[in-house]
CSV table of C-alpha atoms and ligand atoms in Angstrom, one decimal:
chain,number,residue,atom,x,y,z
A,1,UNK,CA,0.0,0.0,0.0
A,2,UNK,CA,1.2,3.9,-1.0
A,3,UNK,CA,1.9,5.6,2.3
A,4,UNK,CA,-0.7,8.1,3.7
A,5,UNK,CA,1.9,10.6,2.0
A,6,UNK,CA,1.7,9.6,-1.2
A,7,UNK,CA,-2.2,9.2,-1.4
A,8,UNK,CA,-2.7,12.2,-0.2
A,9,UNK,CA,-0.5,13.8,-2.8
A,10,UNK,CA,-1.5,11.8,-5.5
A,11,UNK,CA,-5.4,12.3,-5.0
A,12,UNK,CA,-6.0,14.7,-1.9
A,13,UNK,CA,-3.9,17.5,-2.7
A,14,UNK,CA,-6.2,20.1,-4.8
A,15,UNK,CA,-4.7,22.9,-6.7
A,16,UNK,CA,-3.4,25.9,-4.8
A,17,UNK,CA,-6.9,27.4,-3.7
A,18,UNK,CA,-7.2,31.1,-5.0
A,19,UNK,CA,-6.6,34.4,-3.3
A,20,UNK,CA,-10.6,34.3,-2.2
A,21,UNK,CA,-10.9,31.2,-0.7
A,22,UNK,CA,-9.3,32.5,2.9
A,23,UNK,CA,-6.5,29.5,3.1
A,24,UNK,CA,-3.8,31.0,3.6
A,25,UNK,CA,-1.6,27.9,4.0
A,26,UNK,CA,-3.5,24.5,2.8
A,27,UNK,CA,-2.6,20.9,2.4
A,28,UNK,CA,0.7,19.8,3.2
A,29,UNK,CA,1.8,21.5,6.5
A,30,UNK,CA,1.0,20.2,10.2
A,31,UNK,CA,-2.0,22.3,10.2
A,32,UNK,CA,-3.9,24.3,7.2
A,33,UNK,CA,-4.4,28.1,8.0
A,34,UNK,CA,-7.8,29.6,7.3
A,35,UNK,CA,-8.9,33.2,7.6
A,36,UNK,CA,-12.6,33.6,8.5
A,37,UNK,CA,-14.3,37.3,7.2
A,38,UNK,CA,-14.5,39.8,10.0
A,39,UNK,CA,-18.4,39.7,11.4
A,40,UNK,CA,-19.1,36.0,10.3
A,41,UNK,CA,-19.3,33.1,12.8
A,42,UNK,CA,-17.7,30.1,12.0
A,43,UNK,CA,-20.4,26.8,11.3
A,44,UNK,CA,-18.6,23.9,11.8
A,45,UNK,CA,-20.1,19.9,11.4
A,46,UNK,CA,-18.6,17.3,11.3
A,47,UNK,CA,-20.2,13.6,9.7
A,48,UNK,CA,-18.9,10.0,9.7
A,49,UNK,CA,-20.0,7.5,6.8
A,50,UNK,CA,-19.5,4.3,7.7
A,51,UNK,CA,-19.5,1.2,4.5
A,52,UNK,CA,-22.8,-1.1,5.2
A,53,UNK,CA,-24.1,1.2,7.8
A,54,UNK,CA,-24.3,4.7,6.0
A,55,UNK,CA,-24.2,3.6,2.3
A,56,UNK,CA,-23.5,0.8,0.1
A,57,UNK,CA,-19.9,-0.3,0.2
A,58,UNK,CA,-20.5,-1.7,-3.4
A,59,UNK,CA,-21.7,1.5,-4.2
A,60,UNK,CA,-19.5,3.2,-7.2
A,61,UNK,CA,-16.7,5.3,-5.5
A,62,UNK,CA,-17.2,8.3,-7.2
A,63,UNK,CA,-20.5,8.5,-5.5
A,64,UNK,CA,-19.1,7.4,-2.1
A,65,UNK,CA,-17.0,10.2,-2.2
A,66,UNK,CA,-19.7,13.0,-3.4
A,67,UNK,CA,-22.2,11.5,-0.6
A,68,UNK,CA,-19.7,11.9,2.4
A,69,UNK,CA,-18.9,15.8,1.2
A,70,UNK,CA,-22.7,15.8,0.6
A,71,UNK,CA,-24.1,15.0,3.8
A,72,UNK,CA,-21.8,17.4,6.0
A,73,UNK,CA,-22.8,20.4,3.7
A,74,UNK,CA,-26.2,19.6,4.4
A,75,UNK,CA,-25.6,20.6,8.3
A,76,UNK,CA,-24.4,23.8,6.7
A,77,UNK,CA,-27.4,24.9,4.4
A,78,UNK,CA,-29.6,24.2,7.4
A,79,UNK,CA,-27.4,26.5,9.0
A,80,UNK,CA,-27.9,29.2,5.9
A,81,UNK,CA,-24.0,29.5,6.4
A,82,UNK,CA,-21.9,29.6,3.3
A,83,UNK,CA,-19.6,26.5,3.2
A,84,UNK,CA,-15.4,27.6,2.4
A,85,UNK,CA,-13.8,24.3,3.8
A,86,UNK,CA,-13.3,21.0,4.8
A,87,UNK,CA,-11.0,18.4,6.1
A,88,UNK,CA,-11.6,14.6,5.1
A,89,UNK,CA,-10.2,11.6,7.0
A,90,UNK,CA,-10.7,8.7,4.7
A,91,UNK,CA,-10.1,4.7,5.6
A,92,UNK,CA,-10.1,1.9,3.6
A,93,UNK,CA,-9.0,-1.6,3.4
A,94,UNK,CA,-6.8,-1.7,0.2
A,95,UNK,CA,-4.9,0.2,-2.2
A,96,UNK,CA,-6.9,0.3,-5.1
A,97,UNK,CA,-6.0,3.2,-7.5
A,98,UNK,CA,-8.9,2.9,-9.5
A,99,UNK,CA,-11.0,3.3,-6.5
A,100,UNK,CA,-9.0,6.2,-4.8
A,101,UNK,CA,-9.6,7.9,-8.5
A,102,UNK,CA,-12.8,7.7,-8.7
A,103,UNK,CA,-14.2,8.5,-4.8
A,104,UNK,CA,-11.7,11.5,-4.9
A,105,UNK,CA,-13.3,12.2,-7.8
A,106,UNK,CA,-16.6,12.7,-6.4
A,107,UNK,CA,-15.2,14.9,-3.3
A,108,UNK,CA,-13.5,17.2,-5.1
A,109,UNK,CA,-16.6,17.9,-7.7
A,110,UNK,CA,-18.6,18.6,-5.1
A,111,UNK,CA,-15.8,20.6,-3.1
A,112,UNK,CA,-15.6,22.5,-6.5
A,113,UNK,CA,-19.2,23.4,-7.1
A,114,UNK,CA,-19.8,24.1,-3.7
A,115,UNK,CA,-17.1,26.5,-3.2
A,116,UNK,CA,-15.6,24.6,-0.9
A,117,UNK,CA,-11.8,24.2,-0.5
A,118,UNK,CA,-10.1,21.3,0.8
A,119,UNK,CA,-7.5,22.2,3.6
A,120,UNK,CA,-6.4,18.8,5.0
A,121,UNK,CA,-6.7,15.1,4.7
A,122,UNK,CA,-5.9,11.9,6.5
A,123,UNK,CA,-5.7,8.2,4.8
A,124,UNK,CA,-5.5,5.0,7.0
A,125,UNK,CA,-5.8,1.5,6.5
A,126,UNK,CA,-9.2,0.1,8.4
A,127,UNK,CA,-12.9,-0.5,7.2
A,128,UNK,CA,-14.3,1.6,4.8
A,129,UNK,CA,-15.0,5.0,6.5
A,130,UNK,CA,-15.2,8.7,5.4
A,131,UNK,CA,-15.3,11.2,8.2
A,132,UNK,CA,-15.7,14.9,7.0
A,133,UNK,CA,-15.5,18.1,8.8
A,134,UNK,CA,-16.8,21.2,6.9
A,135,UNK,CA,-16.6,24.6,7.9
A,136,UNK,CA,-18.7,27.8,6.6
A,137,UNK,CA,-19.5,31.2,7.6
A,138,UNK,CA,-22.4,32.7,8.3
A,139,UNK,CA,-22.8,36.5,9.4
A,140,UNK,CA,-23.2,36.9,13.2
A,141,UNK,CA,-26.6,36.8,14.3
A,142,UNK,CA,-28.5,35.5,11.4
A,143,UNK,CA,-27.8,31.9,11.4
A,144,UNK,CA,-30.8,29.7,11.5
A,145,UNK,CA,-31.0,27.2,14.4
A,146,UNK,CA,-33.5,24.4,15.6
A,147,UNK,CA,-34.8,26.8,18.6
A,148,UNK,CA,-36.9,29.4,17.3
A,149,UNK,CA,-40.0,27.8,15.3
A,150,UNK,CA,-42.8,30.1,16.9
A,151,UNK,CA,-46.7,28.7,17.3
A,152,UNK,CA,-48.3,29.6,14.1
A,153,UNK,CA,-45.6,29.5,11.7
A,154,UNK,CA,-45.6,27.1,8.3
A,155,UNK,CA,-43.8,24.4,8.5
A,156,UNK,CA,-42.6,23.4,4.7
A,157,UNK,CA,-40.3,21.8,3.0
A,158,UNK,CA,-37.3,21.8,0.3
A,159,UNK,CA,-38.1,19.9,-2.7
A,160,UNK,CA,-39.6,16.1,-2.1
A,161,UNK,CA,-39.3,13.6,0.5
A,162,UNK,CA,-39.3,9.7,0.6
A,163,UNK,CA,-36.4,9.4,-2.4
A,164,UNK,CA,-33.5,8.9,0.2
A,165,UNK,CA,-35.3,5.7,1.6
A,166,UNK,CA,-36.6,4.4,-2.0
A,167,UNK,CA,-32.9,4.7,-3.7
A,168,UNK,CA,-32.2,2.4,-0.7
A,169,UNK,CA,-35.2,-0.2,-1.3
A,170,UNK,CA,-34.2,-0.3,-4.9
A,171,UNK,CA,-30.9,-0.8,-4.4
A,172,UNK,CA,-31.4,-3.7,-2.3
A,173,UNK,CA,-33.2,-4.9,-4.8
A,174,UNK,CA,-30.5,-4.6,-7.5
A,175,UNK,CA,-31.2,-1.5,-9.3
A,176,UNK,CA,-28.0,0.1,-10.1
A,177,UNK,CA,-28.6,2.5,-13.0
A,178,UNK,CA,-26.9,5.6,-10.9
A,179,UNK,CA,-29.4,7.8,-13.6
A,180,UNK,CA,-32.7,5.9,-12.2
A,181,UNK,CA,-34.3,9.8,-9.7
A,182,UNK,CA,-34.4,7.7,-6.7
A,183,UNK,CA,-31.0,5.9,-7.2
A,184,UNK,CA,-29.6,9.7,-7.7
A,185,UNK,CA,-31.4,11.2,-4.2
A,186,UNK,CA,-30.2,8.5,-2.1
A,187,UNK,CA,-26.7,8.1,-3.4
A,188,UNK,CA,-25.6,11.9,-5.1
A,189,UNK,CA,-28.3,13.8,-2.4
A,190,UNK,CA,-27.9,17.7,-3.6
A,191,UNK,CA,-27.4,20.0,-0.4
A,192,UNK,CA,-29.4,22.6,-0.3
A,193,UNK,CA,-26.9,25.2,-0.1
A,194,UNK,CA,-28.7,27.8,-1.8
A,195,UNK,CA,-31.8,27.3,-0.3
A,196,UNK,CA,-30.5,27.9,3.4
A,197,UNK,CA,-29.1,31.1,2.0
A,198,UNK,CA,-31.5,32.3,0.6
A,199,UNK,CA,-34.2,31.9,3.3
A,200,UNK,CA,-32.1,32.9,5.7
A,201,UNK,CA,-33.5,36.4,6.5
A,202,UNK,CA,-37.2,34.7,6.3
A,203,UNK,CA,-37.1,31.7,8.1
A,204,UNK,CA,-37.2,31.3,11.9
A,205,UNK,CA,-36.2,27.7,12.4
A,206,UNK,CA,-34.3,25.5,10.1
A,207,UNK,CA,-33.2,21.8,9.6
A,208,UNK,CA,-31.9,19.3,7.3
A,209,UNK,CA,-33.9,15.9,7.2
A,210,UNK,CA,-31.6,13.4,7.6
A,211,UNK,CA,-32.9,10.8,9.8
A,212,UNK,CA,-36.7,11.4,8.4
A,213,UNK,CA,-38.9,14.1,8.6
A,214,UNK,CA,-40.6,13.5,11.6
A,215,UNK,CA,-37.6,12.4,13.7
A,216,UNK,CA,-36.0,16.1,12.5
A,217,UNK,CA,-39.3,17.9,13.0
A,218,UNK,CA,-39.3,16.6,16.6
A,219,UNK,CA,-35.6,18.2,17.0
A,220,UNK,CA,-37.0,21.3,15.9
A,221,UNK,CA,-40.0,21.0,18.1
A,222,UNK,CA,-38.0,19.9,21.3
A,223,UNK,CA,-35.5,22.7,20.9
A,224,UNK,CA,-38.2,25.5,20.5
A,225,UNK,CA,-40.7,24.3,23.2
A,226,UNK,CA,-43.5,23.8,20.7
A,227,UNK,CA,-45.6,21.1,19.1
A,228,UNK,CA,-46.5,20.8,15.3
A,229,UNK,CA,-49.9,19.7,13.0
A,230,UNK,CA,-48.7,18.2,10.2
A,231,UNK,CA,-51.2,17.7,7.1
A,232,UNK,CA,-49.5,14.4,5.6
A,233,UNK,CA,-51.8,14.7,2.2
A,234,UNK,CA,-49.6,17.9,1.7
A,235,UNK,CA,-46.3,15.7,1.3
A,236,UNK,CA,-44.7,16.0,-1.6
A,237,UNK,CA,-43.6,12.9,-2.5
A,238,UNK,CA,-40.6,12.1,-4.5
A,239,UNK,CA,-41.1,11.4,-8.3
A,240,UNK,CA,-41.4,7.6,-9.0
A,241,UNK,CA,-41.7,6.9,-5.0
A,242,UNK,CA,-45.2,5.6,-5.2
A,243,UNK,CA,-44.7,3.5,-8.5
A,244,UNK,CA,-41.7,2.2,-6.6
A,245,UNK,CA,-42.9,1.6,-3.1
A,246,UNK,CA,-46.1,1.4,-3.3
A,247,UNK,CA,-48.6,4.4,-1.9
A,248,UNK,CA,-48.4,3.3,1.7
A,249,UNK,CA,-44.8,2.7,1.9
A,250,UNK,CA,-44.2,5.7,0.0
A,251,UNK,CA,-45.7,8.2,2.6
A,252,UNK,CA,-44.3,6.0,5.4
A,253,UNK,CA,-40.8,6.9,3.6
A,254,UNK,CA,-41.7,10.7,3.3
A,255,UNK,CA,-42.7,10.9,6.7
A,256,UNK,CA,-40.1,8.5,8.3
A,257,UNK,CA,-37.1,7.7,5.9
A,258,UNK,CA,-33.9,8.8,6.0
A,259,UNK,CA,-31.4,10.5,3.7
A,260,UNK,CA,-33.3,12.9,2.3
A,261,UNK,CA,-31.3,16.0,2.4
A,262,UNK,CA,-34.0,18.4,2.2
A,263,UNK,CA,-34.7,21.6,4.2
A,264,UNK,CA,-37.0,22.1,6.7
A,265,UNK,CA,-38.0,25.3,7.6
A,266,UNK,CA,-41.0,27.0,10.0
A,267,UNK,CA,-41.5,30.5,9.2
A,268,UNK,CA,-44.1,33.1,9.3
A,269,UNK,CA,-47.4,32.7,6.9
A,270,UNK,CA,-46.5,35.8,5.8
A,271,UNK,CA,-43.1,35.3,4.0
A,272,UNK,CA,-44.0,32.1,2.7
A,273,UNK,CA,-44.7,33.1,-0.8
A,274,UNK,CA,-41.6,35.4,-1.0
A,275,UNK,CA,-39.8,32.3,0.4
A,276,UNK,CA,-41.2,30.1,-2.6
A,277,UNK,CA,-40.8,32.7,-4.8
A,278,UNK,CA,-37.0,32.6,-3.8
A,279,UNK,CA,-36.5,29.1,-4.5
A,280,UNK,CA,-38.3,29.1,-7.3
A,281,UNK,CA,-35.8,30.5,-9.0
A,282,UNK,CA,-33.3,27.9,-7.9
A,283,UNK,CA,-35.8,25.4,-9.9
A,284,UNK,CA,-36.9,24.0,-6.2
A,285,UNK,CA,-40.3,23.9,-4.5
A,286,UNK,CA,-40.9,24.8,-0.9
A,287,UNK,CA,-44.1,23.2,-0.1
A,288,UNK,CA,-46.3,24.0,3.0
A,289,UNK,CA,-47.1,21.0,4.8
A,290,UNK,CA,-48.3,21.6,8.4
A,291,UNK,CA,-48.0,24.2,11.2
A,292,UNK,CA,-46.5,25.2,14.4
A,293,UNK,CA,-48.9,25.0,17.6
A,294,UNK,CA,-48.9,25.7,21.6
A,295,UNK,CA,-49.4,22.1,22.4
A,296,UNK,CA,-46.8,19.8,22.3
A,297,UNK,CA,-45.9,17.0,20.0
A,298,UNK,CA,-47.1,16.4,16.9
A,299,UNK,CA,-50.6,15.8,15.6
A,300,UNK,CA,-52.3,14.9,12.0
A,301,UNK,CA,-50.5,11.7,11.4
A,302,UNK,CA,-50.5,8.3,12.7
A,303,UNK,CA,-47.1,7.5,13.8
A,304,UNK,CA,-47.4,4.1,14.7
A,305,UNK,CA,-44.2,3.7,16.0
A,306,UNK,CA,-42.4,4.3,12.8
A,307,UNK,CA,-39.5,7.2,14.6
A,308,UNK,CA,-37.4,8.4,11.7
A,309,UNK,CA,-33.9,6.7,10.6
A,310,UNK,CA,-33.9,4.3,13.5
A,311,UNK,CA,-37.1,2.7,12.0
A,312,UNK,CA,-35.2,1.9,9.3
A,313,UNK,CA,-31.5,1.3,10.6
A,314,UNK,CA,-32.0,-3.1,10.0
A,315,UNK,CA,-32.8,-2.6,6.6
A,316,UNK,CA,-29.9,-0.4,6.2
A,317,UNK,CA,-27.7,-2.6,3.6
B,1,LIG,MG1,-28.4,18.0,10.4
């Protein structure tokens, strides 16, 4: 096997990053250097993919590699912070170029289209893992946190639900046309970067659904000491779920599944169609589908036990 040194150079050390991108001494030192912009808070997440328990270790590696980035930007859009870096620790089993290639691949696409520069990695023999650490900035004060949905706001959602937990189901059953929607959501999920910027200055609570919608709604819920009426009709279901699934398991998969990498957002009636309007232009929905209420927990569906990724963590492949 290469030493840590030599992978890294050979697939983890990007191009010098540019005068903008605040690193004023990157890869190949004992620590990177990064300069924040005066008034904005750091945002910093960290997420750890783990082969069979996260995602498919079979899974191409171009899309392993896109999915780890992926996942940690998503804390940041629910954030509405502006993502500038990461750091990657990577282990895997074997030396297998061709593999190395193609996952690095996928990281630094995604590092390139989300603006975000890559400041330091770490390779080490050991089951297939991917732990990744990004960093954004966000101006002080207007960052969007879990604690202040407000009784009477919408509650709504980025784009559709349920496609995270049918790529799954169809992968286990042997689909592996990468084009196939649902394949795409659950294995190349888009953060929705944009989005959390642009409803930053409208929305009062914010979240990224990544165990399942109700499980993230409840975090929301908990941390503002409210409860929630959600109206389940008004999902908005992820094209092809219900051909796939069934009706049934699809809405159990909107409501419940994980890896959806959507928004969730409560904000005031008022703003909502500004907010849509907003996204919208991005070519995403934001659809209304409940509100915010006085009484605790959450009424309008029939949980029936089903709580969010959990529910679903044995059928994880
Ligand atoms: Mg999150």
């Amino acid at each position: 096997m290469a030493s840590e040194f030599e992978l890294i150079a050979r697939y983890f050390t990007p191009a010098a990053p540019g005068p903008d991108a605040g690193v004023p001494l990157g890869v190949g030192d004992d620590c990177a250097l990064l300069a924040p912009r005066p008034g904005r808070r750091l945002a910093v997440s960290v997420d750890t993919s783990v082969a069979n328990v996260h995602f498919p270790a079979d899974a191409p590696a171009e899309a392993i590699g896109y999915r780890a980035l992926a996942v940690s930007l998503s804390d940041l859009a629910a954030m509405g912070a502006e993502p500038r870096w990461c750091l990657m620790a990577l282990a895997l089993e074997k030396d297998d170029e061709a593999w190395l290639a193609g996952f690095a691949g996928g990281f630094h696409a995604l590092c390139q289209s989300s603006g975000t520069a890559l400041v330091g990695g770490d390779v080490t023999r050991g089951e297939l893992a991917v732990g990744v650490t990004v960093m954004g900035e966000v101006p002080a004060g207007e960052e969007l946190t879990r604690r202040s949905a407000r009784a009477g706001d919408v509650l709504a959602v980025t784009g559709a639900l349920g496609g995270g937990a049918g790529g799954l189901a169809l992968w286990q059953r042997g689909e592996r046309d990468l084009s196939h929607p649902l394949l795409t959501r659950y294995l190349k999920p888009t953060p929705r970067l944009a989005a959390g910027l642009a409803l930053r200055d409208l929305a009062h609570a914010a979240i990224d659904i990544s165990d399942g919608l109700l499980a993230d709604l409840e975090h929301i819920l908990a941390a503002s000491g409210v409860g929630a009426r959600l109206e389940p009709e008004a999902l908005p279901l992820a094209a092809g779920l219900s051909e796939a699934l069934g009706e049934s398991a699809a809405y159990r998969a909107a409501l419940c599944g994980g890896d959806d990498y959507e928004l969730l957002v409560s904000l005031p009636g008022s703003v909502l169609k500004e907010a849509q309007r907003r996204l919208a232009g991005q070519g995403l929905a934001l659809t209304p589908i409940g509100t915010v209420c006085v009484e605790a927990g959450v009424s309008g569906v029939e949980l029936g036990g089903a709580h969010g990724w959990q529910h679903f963590r044995g059928g994880k492949p």
